XYZ file of N, CA and C in Angstrom:
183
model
N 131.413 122.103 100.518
C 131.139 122.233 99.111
C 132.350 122.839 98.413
N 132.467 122.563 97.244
C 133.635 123.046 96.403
C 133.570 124.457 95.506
N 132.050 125.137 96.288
C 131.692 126.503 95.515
C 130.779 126.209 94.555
N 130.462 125.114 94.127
C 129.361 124.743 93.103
C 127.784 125.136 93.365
N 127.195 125.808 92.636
C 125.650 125.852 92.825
C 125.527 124.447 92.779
N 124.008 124.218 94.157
C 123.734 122.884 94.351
C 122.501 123.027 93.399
N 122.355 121.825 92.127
C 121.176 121.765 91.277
C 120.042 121.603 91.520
N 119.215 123.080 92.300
C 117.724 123.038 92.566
C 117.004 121.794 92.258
N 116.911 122.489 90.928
C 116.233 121.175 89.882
C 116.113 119.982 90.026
N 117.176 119.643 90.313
C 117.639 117.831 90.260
C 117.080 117.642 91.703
N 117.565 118.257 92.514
C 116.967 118.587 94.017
C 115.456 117.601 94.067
N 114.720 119.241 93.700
C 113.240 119.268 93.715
C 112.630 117.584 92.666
N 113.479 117.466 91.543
C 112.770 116.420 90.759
C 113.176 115.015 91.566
N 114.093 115.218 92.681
C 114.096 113.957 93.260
C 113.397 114.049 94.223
N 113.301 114.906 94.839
C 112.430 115.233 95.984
C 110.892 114.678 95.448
N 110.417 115.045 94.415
C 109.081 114.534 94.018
C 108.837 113.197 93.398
N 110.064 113.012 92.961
C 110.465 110.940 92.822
C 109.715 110.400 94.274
N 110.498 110.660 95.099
C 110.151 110.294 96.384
C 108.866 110.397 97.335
N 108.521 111.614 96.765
C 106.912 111.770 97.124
C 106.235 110.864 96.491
N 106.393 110.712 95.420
C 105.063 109.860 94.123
C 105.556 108.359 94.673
N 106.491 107.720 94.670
C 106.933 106.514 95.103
C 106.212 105.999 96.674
N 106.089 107.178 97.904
C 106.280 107.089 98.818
C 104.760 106.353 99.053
N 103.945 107.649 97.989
C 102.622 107.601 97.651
C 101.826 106.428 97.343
N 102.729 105.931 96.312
C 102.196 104.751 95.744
C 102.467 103.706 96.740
N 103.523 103.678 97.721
C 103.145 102.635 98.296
C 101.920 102.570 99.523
N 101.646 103.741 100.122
C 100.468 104.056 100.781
C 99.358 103.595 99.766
N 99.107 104.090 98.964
C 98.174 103.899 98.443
C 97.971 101.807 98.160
N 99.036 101.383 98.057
C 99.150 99.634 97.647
C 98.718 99.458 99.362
N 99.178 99.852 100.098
C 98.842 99.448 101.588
C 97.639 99.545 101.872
N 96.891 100.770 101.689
C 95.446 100.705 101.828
C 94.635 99.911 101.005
N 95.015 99.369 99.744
C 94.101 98.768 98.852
C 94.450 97.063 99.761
N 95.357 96.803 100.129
C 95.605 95.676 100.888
C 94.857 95.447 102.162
N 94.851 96.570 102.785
C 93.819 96.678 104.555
C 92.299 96.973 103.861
N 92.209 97.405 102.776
C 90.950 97.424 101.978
C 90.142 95.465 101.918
N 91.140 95.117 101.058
C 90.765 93.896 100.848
C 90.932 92.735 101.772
N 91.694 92.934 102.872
C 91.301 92.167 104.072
C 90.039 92.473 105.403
N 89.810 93.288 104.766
C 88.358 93.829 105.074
C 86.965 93.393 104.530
N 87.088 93.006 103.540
C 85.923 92.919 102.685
C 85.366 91.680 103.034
N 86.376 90.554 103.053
C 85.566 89.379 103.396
C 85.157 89.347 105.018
N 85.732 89.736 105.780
C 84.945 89.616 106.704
C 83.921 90.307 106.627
N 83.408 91.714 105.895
C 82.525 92.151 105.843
C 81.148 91.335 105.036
N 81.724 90.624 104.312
C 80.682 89.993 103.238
C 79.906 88.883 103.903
N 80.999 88.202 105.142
C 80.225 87.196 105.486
C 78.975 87.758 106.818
N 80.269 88.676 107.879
C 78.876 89.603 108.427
C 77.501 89.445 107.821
N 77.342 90.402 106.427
C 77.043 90.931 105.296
C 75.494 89.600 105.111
N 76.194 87.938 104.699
C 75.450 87.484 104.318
C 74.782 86.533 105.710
N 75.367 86.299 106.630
C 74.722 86.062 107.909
C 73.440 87.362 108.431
N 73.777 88.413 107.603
C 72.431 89.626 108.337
C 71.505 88.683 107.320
N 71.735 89.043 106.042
C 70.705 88.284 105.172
C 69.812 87.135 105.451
N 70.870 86.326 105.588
C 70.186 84.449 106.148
C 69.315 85.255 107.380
N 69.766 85.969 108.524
C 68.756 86.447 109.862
C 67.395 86.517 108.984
N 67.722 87.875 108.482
C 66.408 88.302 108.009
C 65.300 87.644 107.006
N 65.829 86.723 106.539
C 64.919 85.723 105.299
C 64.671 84.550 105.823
N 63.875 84.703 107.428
C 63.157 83.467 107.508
C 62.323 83.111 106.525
N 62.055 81.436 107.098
C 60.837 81.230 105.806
C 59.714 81.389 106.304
N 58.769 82.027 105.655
C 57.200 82.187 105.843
C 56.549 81.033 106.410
N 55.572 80.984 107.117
C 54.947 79.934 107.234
C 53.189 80.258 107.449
N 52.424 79.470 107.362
C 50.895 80.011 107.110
C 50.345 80.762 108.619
N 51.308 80.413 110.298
C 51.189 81.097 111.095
C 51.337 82.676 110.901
N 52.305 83.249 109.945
C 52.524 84.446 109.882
C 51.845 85.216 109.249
N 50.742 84.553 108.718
C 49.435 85.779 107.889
C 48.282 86.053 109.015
């Protein structure tokens, strides 16, 4: 160094650039493993449905 105070400030405000950035992309990643989730869940989801909604028939009273 040339004797200069190193600028905390600028430091710390990049330091938290980098946090919030780092953040946001975690956060875009999970909304992505979020939504490749869902459809397989939905069809699971509507195959339980179809199981359970046989049709009635006059044997079942």
């Amino acid at each position: 160094m040339d004797g200069k105070k190193p600028d905390i400030d600028a430091m710390l405000d990049l330091a938290y650039q980098l946090v919030l950035c780092q953040l946001e992309a975690d956060v875009y990643r999970a909304k992505e493993d979020i939504r490749e989730m869902v459809v397989p869940i939905k069809i699971l989801l509507l195959r339980q449905i179809g199981e359970d909604t046989d049709i009635c028939n006059l044997d079942d009273f």
